[in-house]
Amino acid sequence: EIKSNLMETKFSAFFVLFFVLLIAISSYYLKNEVIREFSSNEQKLTGAPEFFLKNFSSKQTKKDGSLKFIFSGNEMKSFKHADITKVKFPIFKKFENNIEPSLIVSENADIINKGDQIILKDNVTLTRFPTKTRKQLKLFTSELNIFPNDDYVSSSQPIKIVQEPNIEINGVGMIYNKTENTFKILKKVTVYYEKPKK
């Protein structure tokens, strides 16, 4: 009976040791897989780009041949394996009836899904130029998502809008949908209005 108990104890100790060893091996394997995946993603964006352009400009027209927008920048690097194109100092010019009603500039941009989405980042400024019926408007934020084919612009970041000559609007997040002709500020909206001096 003592011998049997001793065998059971040895078996239990062996099973526990085997189980601990199995967990250790699994943890080591998973850790290496996570590190390998992270390194792979880092290399995709830090490795050599598929192609490189300096001082580029790209135009898109509507079906009737009129100009829809011009996208340009100081530098473009395309990482085909990561499905992303990075742009330095991008400029996005939107046109209506071949007239430039708005301009968006920033320090950096990412082009995703072959141009279906453009993410402008770092000191983004949108300028809507004045017309006979409205004053100039400027929007400031840290990130702006443009969907040029859908005439849709959005941001989840804090924004500031300055409408000449005396209106300032602050909030967090915005959506502009040209198709529905709607502009929404999503939350934490504050409006400052300075009464014109007589």
CSV table of N, CA, C and O in Angstrom, one decimal, residues 42-101:
chain,number,residue,atom,x,y,z
A,42,GLU,N,5.6,46.2,-38.3
A,42,GLU,CA,6.5,47.3,-38.2
A,42,GLU,C,7.4,47.4,-39.5
A,42,GLU,O,7.6,48.4,-40.1
A,43,GLN,N,7.8,46.2,-40.0
A,43,GLN,CA,8.7,46.2,-41.2
A,43,GLN,C,7.9,46.6,-42.4
A,43,GLN,O,8.5,47.2,-43.3
A,44,LYS,N,6.6,46.3,-42.4
A,44,LYS,CA,5.8,46.7,-43.6
A,44,LYS,C,5.8,48.2,-43.8
A,44,LYS,O,5.8,48.7,-44.9
A,45,LEU,N,5.9,49.0,-42.7
A,45,LEU,CA,5.8,50.4,-42.8
A,45,LEU,C,7.2,51.1,-42.8
A,45,LEU,O,7.3,52.2,-43.1
A,46,THR,N,8.2,50.3,-42.3
A,46,THR,CA,9.5,50.9,-42.2
A,46,THR,C,10.4,50.4,-43.3
A,46,THR,O,11.5,50.9,-43.5
A,47,GLY,N,10.0,49.3,-44.0
A,47,GLY,CA,10.8,48.8,-45.1
A,47,GLY,C,10.7,49.7,-46.3
A,47,GLY,O,10.1,50.7,-46.3
A,48,ALA,N,11.4,49.2,-47.4
A,48,ALA,CA,11.4,50.0,-48.6
A,48,ALA,C,10.0,50.1,-49.2
A,48,ALA,O,9.3,49.1,-49.3
A,49,PRO,N,9.6,51.3,-49.6
A,49,PRO,CA,8.3,51.4,-50.3
A,49,PRO,C,8.3,50.8,-51.7
A,49,PRO,O,9.3,50.7,-52.3
A,50,GLU,N,7.1,50.5,-52.1
A,50,GLU,CA,6.9,49.9,-53.5
A,50,GLU,C,7.3,51.0,-54.5
A,50,GLU,O,7.9,50.7,-55.5
A,51,PHE,N,6.8,52.2,-54.3
A,51,PHE,CA,7.3,53.3,-55.2
A,51,PHE,C,7.3,54.6,-54.4
A,51,PHE,O,6.7,54.7,-53.3
A,52,PHE,N,8.0,55.6,-54.9
A,52,PHE,CA,8.3,56.9,-54.2
A,52,PHE,C,8.2,58.0,-55.2
A,52,PHE,O,8.7,58.0,-56.3
A,53,LEU,N,7.4,59.1,-54.8
A,53,LEU,CA,7.2,60.2,-55.6
A,53,LEU,C,7.5,61.5,-54.9
A,53,LEU,O,7.3,61.6,-53.6
A,54,LYS,N,8.0,62.5,-55.6
A,54,LYS,CA,8.2,63.8,-54.9
A,54,LYS,C,7.4,64.9,-55.7
A,54,LYS,O,7.3,64.8,-57.0
A,55,ASN,N,6.8,65.8,-55.0
A,55,ASN,CA,6.0,66.9,-55.6
A,55,ASN,C,5.0,66.4,-56.7
A,55,ASN,O,5.1,66.8,-57.9
A,56,PHE,N,4.1,65.5,-56.2
A,56,PHE,CA,3.2,64.9,-57.1
A,56,PHE,C,1.8,65.7,-57.1
A,56,PHE,O,1.6,66.5,-56.2
A,57,SER,N,1.0,65.5,-58.1
A,57,SER,CA,-0.3,66.0,-58.2
A,57,SER,C,-1.2,65.1,-59.0
A,57,SER,O,-0.8,64.6,-60.0
A,58,SER,N,-2.4,64.8,-58.4
A,58,SER,CA,-3.3,63.9,-59.0
A,58,SER,C,-4.7,64.5,-59.1
A,58,SER,O,-5.2,65.2,-58.2
A,59,LYS,N,-5.3,64.4,-60.3
A,59,LYS,CA,-6.6,65.0,-60.6
A,59,LYS,C,-7.7,63.9,-60.8
A,59,LYS,O,-7.4,62.9,-61.3
A,60,GLN,N,-8.9,64.3,-60.3
A,60,GLN,CA,-10.1,63.4,-60.6
A,60,GLN,C,-11.2,64.3,-61.2
A,60,GLN,O,-11.5,65.3,-60.7
A,61,THR,N,-11.8,63.8,-62.3
A,61,THR,CA,-12.9,64.5,-62.9
A,61,THR,C,-14.2,63.8,-62.8
A,61,THR,O,-14.2,62.6,-62.5
A,62,LYS,N,-15.3,64.5,-63.0
A,62,LYS,CA,-16.6,64.0,-63.0
A,62,LYS,C,-16.9,63.4,-64.4
A,62,LYS,O,-16.2,63.5,-65.3
A,63,LYS,N,-18.1,62.7,-64.5
A,63,LYS,CA,-18.5,62.1,-65.7
A,63,LYS,C,-18.6,63.1,-66.9
A,63,LYS,O,-18.3,62.8,-68.0
A,64,ASP,N,-18.9,64.4,-66.5
A,64,ASP,CA,-19.1,65.4,-67.6
A,64,ASP,C,-17.7,66.0,-67.9
A,64,ASP,O,-17.7,66.9,-68.8
A,65,GLY,N,-16.7,65.6,-67.3
A,65,GLY,CA,-15.3,66.1,-67.6
A,65,GLY,C,-14.9,67.3,-66.7
A,65,GLY,O,-13.7,67.7,-66.7
A,66,SER,N,-15.8,67.8,-65.9
A,66,SER,CA,-15.4,68.9,-65.0
A,66,SER,C,-14.6,68.4,-63.8
A,66,SER,O,-14.6,67.2,-63.4
A,67,LEU,N,-13.8,69.2,-63.3
A,67,LEU,CA,-12.8,68.9,-62.3
A,67,LEU,C,-13.5,68.6,-60.9
A,67,LEU,O,-14.4,69.4,-60.5
A,68,LYS,N,-13.2,67.5,-60.3
A,68,LYS,CA,-13.8,67.1,-59.0
A,68,LYS,C,-12.9,67.5,-57.9
A,68,LYS,O,-13.3,68.1,-56.9
A,69,PHE,N,-11.6,67.0,-57.9
A,69,PHE,CA,-10.7,67.4,-56.9
A,69,PHE,C,-9.3,67.2,-57.4
A,69,PHE,O,-9.0,66.5,-58.4
A,70,ILE,N,-8.3,67.9,-56.7
A,70,ILE,CA,-6.9,67.7,-57.0
A,70,ILE,C,-6.3,67.3,-55.6
A,70,ILE,O,-6.5,68.0,-54.6
A,71,PHE,N,-5.5,66.3,-55.6
A,71,PHE,CA,-4.7,65.8,-54.4
A,71,PHE,C,-3.3,65.9,-54.8
A,71,PHE,O,-2.8,65.3,-55.7
A,72,SER,N,-2.5,66.6,-54.0
A,72,SER,CA,-1.1,66.8,-54.2
A,72,SER,C,-0.3,66.8,-52.9
A,72,SER,O,-0.9,66.8,-51.8
A,73,GLY,N,1.0,66.7,-53.0
A,73,GLY,CA,1.8,66.6,-51.8
A,73,GLY,C,3.3,66.7,-52.1
A,73,GLY,O,3.7,66.7,-53.3
A,74,ASN,N,4.1,66.9,-51.1
A,74,ASN,CA,5.6,67.0,-51.3
A,74,ASN,C,6.2,65.7,-51.5
A,74,ASN,O,7.2,65.6,-52.2
A,75,GLU,N,5.6,64.6,-50.9
A,75,GLU,CA,6.3,63.3,-51.0
A,75,GLU,C,5.3,62.2,-50.8
A,75,GLU,O,4.3,62.3,-50.0
A,76,MET,N,5.4,61.2,-51.6
A,76,MET,CA,4.5,60.0,-51.5
A,76,MET,C,5.3,58.7,-51.5
A,76,MET,O,6.2,58.5,-52.3
A,77,LYS,N,5.0,57.9,-50.5
A,77,LYS,CA,5.6,56.6,-50.4
A,77,LYS,C,4.5,55.5,-50.3
A,77,LYS,O,3.6,55.6,-49.4
A,78,SER,N,4.5,54.6,-51.3
A,78,SER,CA,3.4,53.6,-51.3
A,78,SER,C,4.0,52.2,-50.8
A,78,SER,O,5.0,51.7,-51.3
A,79,PHE,N,3.3,51.7,-49.8
A,79,PHE,CA,3.7,50.4,-49.3
A,79,PHE,C,2.6,49.4,-49.7
A,79,PHE,O,1.6,49.2,-49.0
A,80,LYS,N,2.8,48.8,-50.8
A,80,LYS,CA,1.7,47.9,-51.4
A,80,LYS,C,1.4,46.7,-50.5
A,80,LYS,O,0.3,46.3,-50.4
A,81,HIS,N,2.5,46.2,-49.9
A,81,HIS,CA,2.3,45.0,-49.0
A,81,HIS,C,1.4,45.3,-47.8
A,81,HIS,O,0.8,44.5,-47.2
A,82,ALA,N,1.4,46.6,-47.4
A,82,ALA,CA,0.6,47.1,-46.2
A,82,ALA,C,-0.7,47.7,-46.7
A,82,ALA,O,-1.5,48.2,-45.8
A,83,ASP,N,-0.9,47.9,-48.0
A,83,ASP,CA,-2.1,48.5,-48.6
A,83,ASP,C,-2.3,49.9,-48.0
A,83,ASP,O,-3.4,50.3,-47.6
A,84,ILE,N,-1.2,50.7,-48.0
A,84,ILE,CA,-1.2,52.0,-47.5
A,84,ILE,C,-0.2,52.9,-48.3
A,84,ILE,O,0.8,52.4,-48.6
A,85,THR,N,-0.6,54.1,-48.5
A,85,THR,CA,0.3,55.1,-49.1
A,85,THR,C,0.4,56.3,-48.2
A,85,THR,O,-0.6,56.9,-47.8
A,86,LYS,N,1.7,56.7,-47.9
A,86,LYS,CA,1.9,57.8,-46.9
A,86,LYS,C,2.3,59.0,-47.7
A,86,LYS,O,3.1,58.9,-48.6
A,87,VAL,N,1.7,60.2,-47.3
A,87,VAL,CA,2.0,61.4,-48.0
A,87,VAL,C,2.4,62.5,-47.0
A,87,VAL,O,1.9,62.6,-45.9
A,88,LYS,N,3.4,63.3,-47.4
A,88,LYS,CA,3.9,64.4,-46.6
A,88,LYS,C,3.3,65.7,-47.1
A,88,LYS,O,3.4,65.9,-48.3
A,89,PHE,N,2.8,66.6,-46.2
A,89,PHE,CA,2.3,67.9,-46.6
A,89,PHE,C,1.3,67.8,-47.7
A,89,PHE,O,1.5,68.4,-48.8
A,90,PRO,N,0.2,67.0,-47.5
A,90,PRO,CA,-0.8,66.8,-48.5
A,90,PRO,C,-1.7,68.1,-48.7
A,90,PRO,O,-1.9,68.9,-47.7
A,91,ILE,N,-2.2,68.3,-49.9
A,91,ILE,CA,-3.2,69.4,-50.2
A,91,ILE,C,-4.3,68.8,-51.0
A,91,ILE,O,-4.1,68.1,-52.0
A,92,PHE,N,-5.5,68.9,-50.4
A,92,PHE,CA,-6.7,68.4,-51.1
A,92,PHE,C,-7.6,69.6,-51.5
A,92,PHE,O,-8.1,70.3,-50.6
A,93,LYS,N,-7.8,69.8,-52.8
A,93,LYS,CA,-8.6,70.9,-53.3
A,93,LYS,C,-9.9,70.3,-53.9
A,93,LYS,O,-9.8,69.5,-54.8
A,94,LYS,N,-11.0,70.8,-53.4
A,94,LYS,CA,-12.3,70.3,-53.9
A,94,LYS,C,-12.9,71.4,-54.8
A,94,LYS,O,-12.8,72.5,-54.6
A,95,PHE,N,-13.5,70.9,-55.9
A,95,PHE,CA,-14.1,71.8,-56.9
A,95,PHE,C,-15.6,71.6,-57.1
A,95,PHE,O,-16.1,70.5,-57.0
A,96,GLU,N,-16.2,72.7,-57.4
A,96,GLU,CA,-17.6,72.7,-57.8
A,96,GLU,C,-17.7,73.6,-59.0
A,96,GLU,O,-17.4,74.8,-59.0
A,97,ASN,N,-18.2,73.1,-60.2
A,97,ASN,CA,-18.3,73.8,-61.4
A,97,ASN,C,-16.9,74.4,-61.8
A,97,ASN,O,-16.9,75.6,-62.2
A,98,ASN,N,-15.9,73.6,-61.6
A,98,ASN,CA,-14.5,74.1,-61.9
A,98,ASN,C,-14.0,75.2,-61.1
A,98,ASN,O,-13.0,75.9,-61.4
A,99,ILE,N,-14.8,75.6,-60.0
A,99,ILE,CA,-14.3,76.6,-59.0
A,99,ILE,C,-13.9,75.9,-57.7
A,99,ILE,O,-14.6,75.0,-57.3
A,100,GLU,N,-12.8,76.4,-57.1
A,100,GLU,CA,-12.3,75.7,-55.9
A,100,GLU,C,-13.0,76.3,-54.7
A,100,GLU,O,-12.6,77.4,-54.2
A,101,PRO,N,-14.0,75.6,-54.2
A,101,PRO,CA,-14.7,76.2,-53.0
A,101,PRO,C,-14.1,75.8,-51.7
A,101,PRO,O,-14.3,76.5,-50.7
